[in-house]
Coordinates of C-alpha atoms in Angstrom, one line a residue:
M1 CA -4.9 4.5 13.5
D2 CA -5.2 2.6 16.8
I3 CA -2.4 0.4 18.1
L4 CA -4.1 -3.0 17.3
S5 CA -5.0 -1.9 13.7
E6 CA -1.6 -0.5 13.0
T7 CA 0.1 -3.6 14.4
I8 CA -1.9 -6.0 12.3
A9 CA -1.4 -3.8 9.2
A10 CA 2.4 -3.9 9.8
I11 CA 2.7 -7.7 9.9
R12 CA 0.0 -8.7 7.4
T13 CA 1.1 -9.7 3.9
G14 CA -0.7 -11.1 0.8
N15 CA -4.4 -11.8 0.7
P16 CA -6.5 -13.8 3.2
A17 CA -8.3 -17.0 2.2
S18 CA -11.5 -18.5 3.4
G19 CA -13.9 -21.4 2.7
L20 CA -16.8 -23.5 4.0
F21 CA -16.0 -27.0 5.1
I22 CA -18.9 -29.5 5.3
R23 CA -18.6 -33.2 6.4
H24 CA -20.9 -35.9 7.7
A25 CA -19.8 -38.2 10.5
P26 CA -17.6 -40.0 10.8
W27 CA -14.8 -37.7 9.7
G28 CA -11.3 -36.7 10.8
R29 CA -9.1 -34.0 9.2
R30 CA -5.5 -32.9 9.6
Y31 CA -4.4 -29.3 9.3
P32 CA -0.6 -29.0 8.7
V33 CA 1.3 -26.0 9.9
V34 CA 0.7 -22.9 7.8
P35 CA 2.9 -19.8 7.4
G36 CA 0.5 -17.4 9.1
A37 CA -2.6 -17.5 11.2
G38 CA -6.0 -19.2 10.8
F39 CA -9.4 -19.7 12.3
H40 CA -12.3 -22.1 12.4
V41 CA -15.9 -21.3 13.4
V42 CA -18.4 -24.0 14.0
L43 CA -21.6 -23.1 12.1
R44 CA -23.5 -26.4 12.6
G45 CA -22.9 -29.6 14.5
S46 CA -19.9 -30.1 16.7
C47 CA -16.3 -31.4 16.6
W48 CA -13.1 -31.8 18.6
L49 CA -9.8 -30.0 18.3
V50 CA -6.9 -32.5 18.8
P51 CA -3.7 -30.5 19.2
P52 CA -0.3 -32.4 19.0
G53 CA 0.6 -33.4 22.5
G54 CA -2.3 -31.6 24.1
E55 CA -5.7 -32.3 25.6
P56 CA -8.7 -32.5 23.1
L57 CA -11.1 -29.6 23.2
A58 CA -14.8 -29.8 22.4
L59 CA -16.1 -27.2 19.9
G60 CA -19.8 -26.4 19.6
V61 CA -22.0 -24.2 17.4
G62 CA -20.7 -20.6 17.4
D63 CA -17.3 -21.4 18.9
V64 CA -14.3 -19.6 17.3
L65 CA -10.9 -21.3 17.3
F66 CA -7.9 -19.1 16.4
M67 CA -4.4 -20.2 15.6
P68 CA -2.1 -17.1 15.7
R69 CA 0.9 -19.0 14.4
G70 CA -0.9 -21.5 12.2
A71 CA -0.2 -24.5 14.5
D72 CA -0.8 -28.0 13.1
H73 CA -3.9 -29.8 14.5
D74 CA -6.6 -32.3 13.8
L75 CA -10.3 -31.8 13.8
V76 CA -12.6 -34.8 14.3
D77 CA -16.3 -35.3 14.7
S78 CA -15.6 -37.8 17.6
L79 CA -12.6 -38.8 19.5
D80 CA -13.2 -42.3 18.2
S81 CA -13.0 -41.2 14.5
P82 CA -9.7 -41.7 12.6
V83 CA -8.1 -38.9 10.7
T84 CA -8.6 -39.8 7.1
E85 CA -7.9 -36.6 5.2
T86 CA -5.5 -33.7 5.1
A87 CA -6.6 -30.1 4.3
L88 CA -5.3 -29.2 0.9
P89 CA -6.2 -26.7 -1.8
G90 CA -8.8 -27.7 -4.3
E91 CA -10.7 -30.2 -2.1
P92 CA -14.5 -30.5 -2.4
R93 CA -16.4 -28.3 0.0
E94 CA -18.8 -31.1 1.0
L95 CA -18.5 -34.9 1.1
P96 CA -21.6 -37.0 1.7
G97 CA -21.9 -39.4 4.6
P98 CA -24.4 -41.2 6.7
G99 CA -23.9 -39.3 10.0
V100 CA -24.5 -35.9 11.5
R101 CA -23.6 -32.9 9.4
A102 CA -20.9 -30.5 10.5
E103 CA -20.3 -27.1 8.9
L104 CA -17.2 -25.0 9.6
L105 CA -16.2 -21.6 8.4
C106 CA -12.4 -21.5 7.9
G107 CA -10.0 -18.6 7.2
A108 CA -6.2 -18.1 6.9
Y109 CA -3.9 -15.1 6.9
E110 CA -0.4 -14.5 5.7
L111 CA 1.8 -12.9 8.3
G112 CA 5.3 -11.6 7.8
R113 CA 7.1 -13.9 10.2
A114 CA 10.3 -12.2 9.5
R115 CA 8.8 -9.1 11.0
S116 CA 6.9 -10.6 13.9
H117 CA 5.4 -8.5 16.8
P118 CA 5.2 -9.3 20.5
L119 CA 1.4 -8.6 20.4
L120 CA 1.0 -11.9 18.4
D121 CA 4.1 -13.7 19.6
E122 CA 2.8 -13.8 23.2
L123 CA -0.6 -15.4 22.3
P124 CA -1.2 -19.1 23.0
E125 CA -1.0 -21.6 20.1
F126 CA -4.8 -22.0 20.2
I127 CA -7.4 -19.4 21.3
H128 CA -10.9 -20.7 22.0
L129 CA -13.7 -18.2 22.1
P130 CA -16.8 -20.1 23.1
A131 CA -20.2 -19.0 22.0
R132 CA -21.9 -17.3 25.0
P133 CA -25.1 -15.2 24.8
G134 CA -24.3 -11.5 24.7
R135 CA -20.6 -11.9 24.4
H136 CA -18.7 -10.3 21.5
P137 CA -21.7 -9.3 19.4
A138 CA -19.5 -7.6 16.8
L139 CA -17.5 -10.8 16.2
R140 CA -20.8 -12.8 15.9
G141 CA -22.1 -10.3 13.4
A142 CA -18.9 -10.6 11.3
V143 CA -19.1 -14.4 11.3
D144 CA -22.7 -14.3 10.1
L145 CA -21.9 -11.9 7.3
L146 CA -18.8 -13.8 6.1
A147 CA -20.6 -17.1 6.2
A148 CA -23.5 -15.7 4.1
E149 CA -21.1 -14.2 1.5
I150 CA -19.2 -17.5 1.1
A151 CA -22.2 -19.7 1.1
E152 CA -24.1 -17.7 -1.6
P153 CA -21.7 -15.4 -3.5
R154 CA -23.4 -12.3 -5.0
Q155 CA -22.3 -9.2 -6.9
G156 CA -19.7 -7.5 -4.7
S157 CA -18.7 -10.7 -2.8
D158 CA -15.1 -10.6 -4.2
A159 CA -14.6 -7.2 -2.4
A160 CA -16.8 -8.0 0.6
V161 CA -15.1 -11.3 1.6
P162 CA -11.5 -10.0 2.0
A163 CA -12.8 -7.0 3.9
L164 CA -14.8 -9.2 6.2
L165 CA -11.9 -11.5 6.8
E166 CA -9.7 -8.6 7.8
T167 CA -12.5 -7.5 10.2
M168 CA -12.7 -11.0 11.6
L169 CA -9.0 -11.0 12.5
L170 CA -9.3 -7.7 14.4
F171 CA -12.6 -8.8 16.1
I172 CA -11.1 -12.1 17.2
L173 CA -8.0 -10.4 18.7
R174 CA -10.2 -7.7 20.3
A175 CA -12.4 -10.4 21.9
W176 CA -9.4 -12.2 23.2
F177 CA -7.9 -9.1 24.8
D178 CA -11.3 -8.1 26.2
E179 CA -11.6 -11.5 27.9
Q180 CA -8.1 -11.2 29.3
A181 CA -8.9 -7.7 30.7
D182 CA -11.8 -9.2 32.6
A183 CA -9.3 -11.2 34.7
H184 CA -5.9 -9.9 35.8
P185 CA -4.5 -8.5 32.5
T186 CA -0.9 -9.1 31.8
G187 CA 1.2 -8.7 28.6
W188 CA -0.5 -6.8 25.8
A189 CA -3.9 -7.1 27.4
G190 CA -2.3 -5.3 30.4
A191 CA -0.8 -2.7 28.2
F192 CA -4.2 -1.8 26.6
A193 CA -5.7 -1.6 30.1
D194 CA -2.9 0.6 31.5
P195 CA -3.6 4.3 30.4
A196 CA 0.0 5.3 30.8
V197 CA 1.5 2.5 28.7
A198 CA -1.3 2.8 26.1
A199 CA -0.6 6.5 25.8
A200 CA 3.1 5.9 25.2
L201 CA 2.4 3.2 22.7
R202 CA 0.0 5.4 20.7
A203 CA 2.6 8.2 20.6
V204 CA 5.3 5.9 19.2
H205 CA 3.0 4.4 16.7
E206 CA 1.7 7.8 15.5
N207 CA 5.2 9.3 15.1
P208 CA 8.0 6.7 14.8
A209 CA 10.3 9.3 13.3
R210 CA 10.4 11.5 16.4
P211 CA 13.7 11.1 18.4
W212 CA 12.0 9.6 21.4
T213 CA 13.4 9.7 24.9
V214 CA 12.0 8.1 28.0
P215 CA 11.3 11.6 29.5
D216 CA 9.3 12.5 26.3
L217 CA 7.2 9.4 26.7
S218 CA 6.7 9.7 30.4
D219 CA 5.5 13.3 29.9
I220 CA 2.9 12.0 27.4
A221 CA 2.0 9.1 29.7
G222 CA 1.6 11.4 32.7
V223 CA 3.8 9.3 35.0
S224 CA 7.4 9.4 36.2
R225 CA 10.2 8.0 34.0
A226 CA 10.8 5.1 36.4
T227 CA 7.1 4.2 36.6
L228 CA 6.7 4.2 32.9
A229 CA 9.8 2.1 32.3
R230 CA 8.7 -0.4 34.9
R231 CA 5.1 -0.7 33.7
F232 CA 6.0 -0.7 30.0
T233 CA 8.6 -3.4 30.4
A234 CA 6.3 -5.5 32.6
T235 CA 3.5 -5.5 30.0
I236 CA 5.2 -5.1 26.6
G237 CA 8.2 -7.3 27.5
E238 CA 10.9 -4.8 26.6
P239 CA 11.9 -1.2 27.7
P240 CA 10.3 1.8 25.9
L241 CA 13.2 2.7 23.7
A242 CA 13.8 -0.9 22.6
Y243 CA 10.2 -1.0 21.5
V244 CA 10.7 2.3 19.6
T245 CA 13.4 0.6 17.6
R246 CA 11.3 -2.5 17.0
W247 CA 8.4 -0.4 15.8
R248 CA 10.6 1.8 13.5
L249 CA 12.1 -1.3 11.8
L250 CA 8.7 -3.1 11.6
T251 CA 7.3 0.0 9.9
A252 CA 10.3 0.2 7.6
A253 CA 9.8 -3.4 6.6
R254 CA 6.2 -2.8 5.7
L255 CA 7.2 0.3 3.6
L256 CA 9.8 -1.7 1.8
R257 CA 7.3 -4.4 0.9
D258 CA 4.3 -2.2 0.1
T259 CA 5.8 0.9 -1.5
D260 CA 8.5 1.9 -4.0
A261 CA 9.8 4.7 -1.8
P262 CA 13.6 5.1 -1.9
L263 CA 15.6 3.9 1.0
H264 CA 16.6 7.4 2.2
T265 CA 12.9 8.4 2.3
I266 CA 12.0 5.3 4.3
A267 CA 14.9 6.0 6.6
R268 CA 13.7 9.5 7.4
K269 CA 10.1 8.3 7.9
V270 CA 11.2 5.9 10.6
G271 CA 13.6 8.2 12.4
Y272 CA 17.0 7.6 11.0
T273 CA 19.1 10.5 9.9
S274 CA 21.1 8.6 7.3
E275 CA 20.5 5.7 4.9
F276 CA 23.6 4.1 6.3
A277 CA 22.4 4.1 9.9
F278 CA 19.1 2.8 8.8
A279 CA 20.6 0.0 6.7
K280 CA 22.9 -1.1 9.6
A281 CA 20.0 -1.2 12.1
F282 CA 17.7 -3.0 9.6
K283 CA 20.3 -5.7 8.8
R284 CA 21.0 -6.2 12.5
E285 CA 17.2 -6.9 13.1
Y286 CA 16.3 -8.8 9.9
G287 CA 19.6 -10.4 8.9
Q288 CA 19.6 -8.8 5.4
A289 CA 20.0 -5.4 3.9
P290 CA 16.9 -3.4 3.2
G291 CA 17.2 -3.7 -0.6
H292 CA 17.6 -7.4 -0.5
Y293 CA 14.6 -7.7 1.9
R294 CA 12.5 -5.7 -0.6
R295 CA 13.5 -8.0 -3.5
T296 CA 12.9 -11.3 -1.6
P297 CA 9.7 -13.0 -2.7
T298 CA 6.9 -13.1 -0.2
Q299 CA 5.2 -16.2 1.1
T300 CA 3.0 -18.4 -1.1
P301 CA -0.7 -17.5 -0.9
L302 CA -2.7 -19.5 1.7
V303 CA -5.7 -21.5 0.9
A304 CA -8.4 -22.2 3.5
V305 CA -10.4 -25.4 2.9

């Protein structure tokens, strides 16, 4: 599995949610903070994003707005319109009104915030992907498919919609990193664009149990140890072996949640020679023992409205 897919799989929890939102001007809607990520896609009409303490942003047909940390925000049809409702589960999809019709496709994802990853942590609070001819055709195709399945559910929609939502998340992130790479890539966009760093990351993700050293990784990357350490730290934000530890424990956290494997088996899978050493490292990172982490309830399911 590639780096982006593996990273998203490691931090995703629960099931995604989605819905169509239809209002007629004037309208204003508040979206509180959610424990995950979310998106809006304007299918018809236009609206404004009003972030707390930030400049309003105009959104038009085809624009995608992504909130990687579920930041609170308002959507309004016009900057003169008051906010009169708050997004809550069970609301009607459409409310009648005298003005211009707006249709938005909305989605939400549960993310394991206890096991965050720098790939998402470094993203801005709001990512705006404006509709431009010829840009990100895969993302546009996924939007069209998802909107059609939600608007007119058919046999198989219960399976198709979650799969399309997962695809949407990957395509949104791919589009963002592609746009960053068109400029002067830094951070994870820079890591994906740097063949040496990308090769080292792939090696760690493919085999977290290997007792990695910087010389091992530099051999795979095809550069000197000093060069790899410098470029890895500059893009990823931490030295290679610190990231190895992060990825091992992130993988372990996912295995604890998603499998019934014994602790000693998980410890070996992520490169620890003893259950004690694994438990000590895990508690240092997550603040609780592996067994307690496994028994702790996950977040409440999200609802997109």
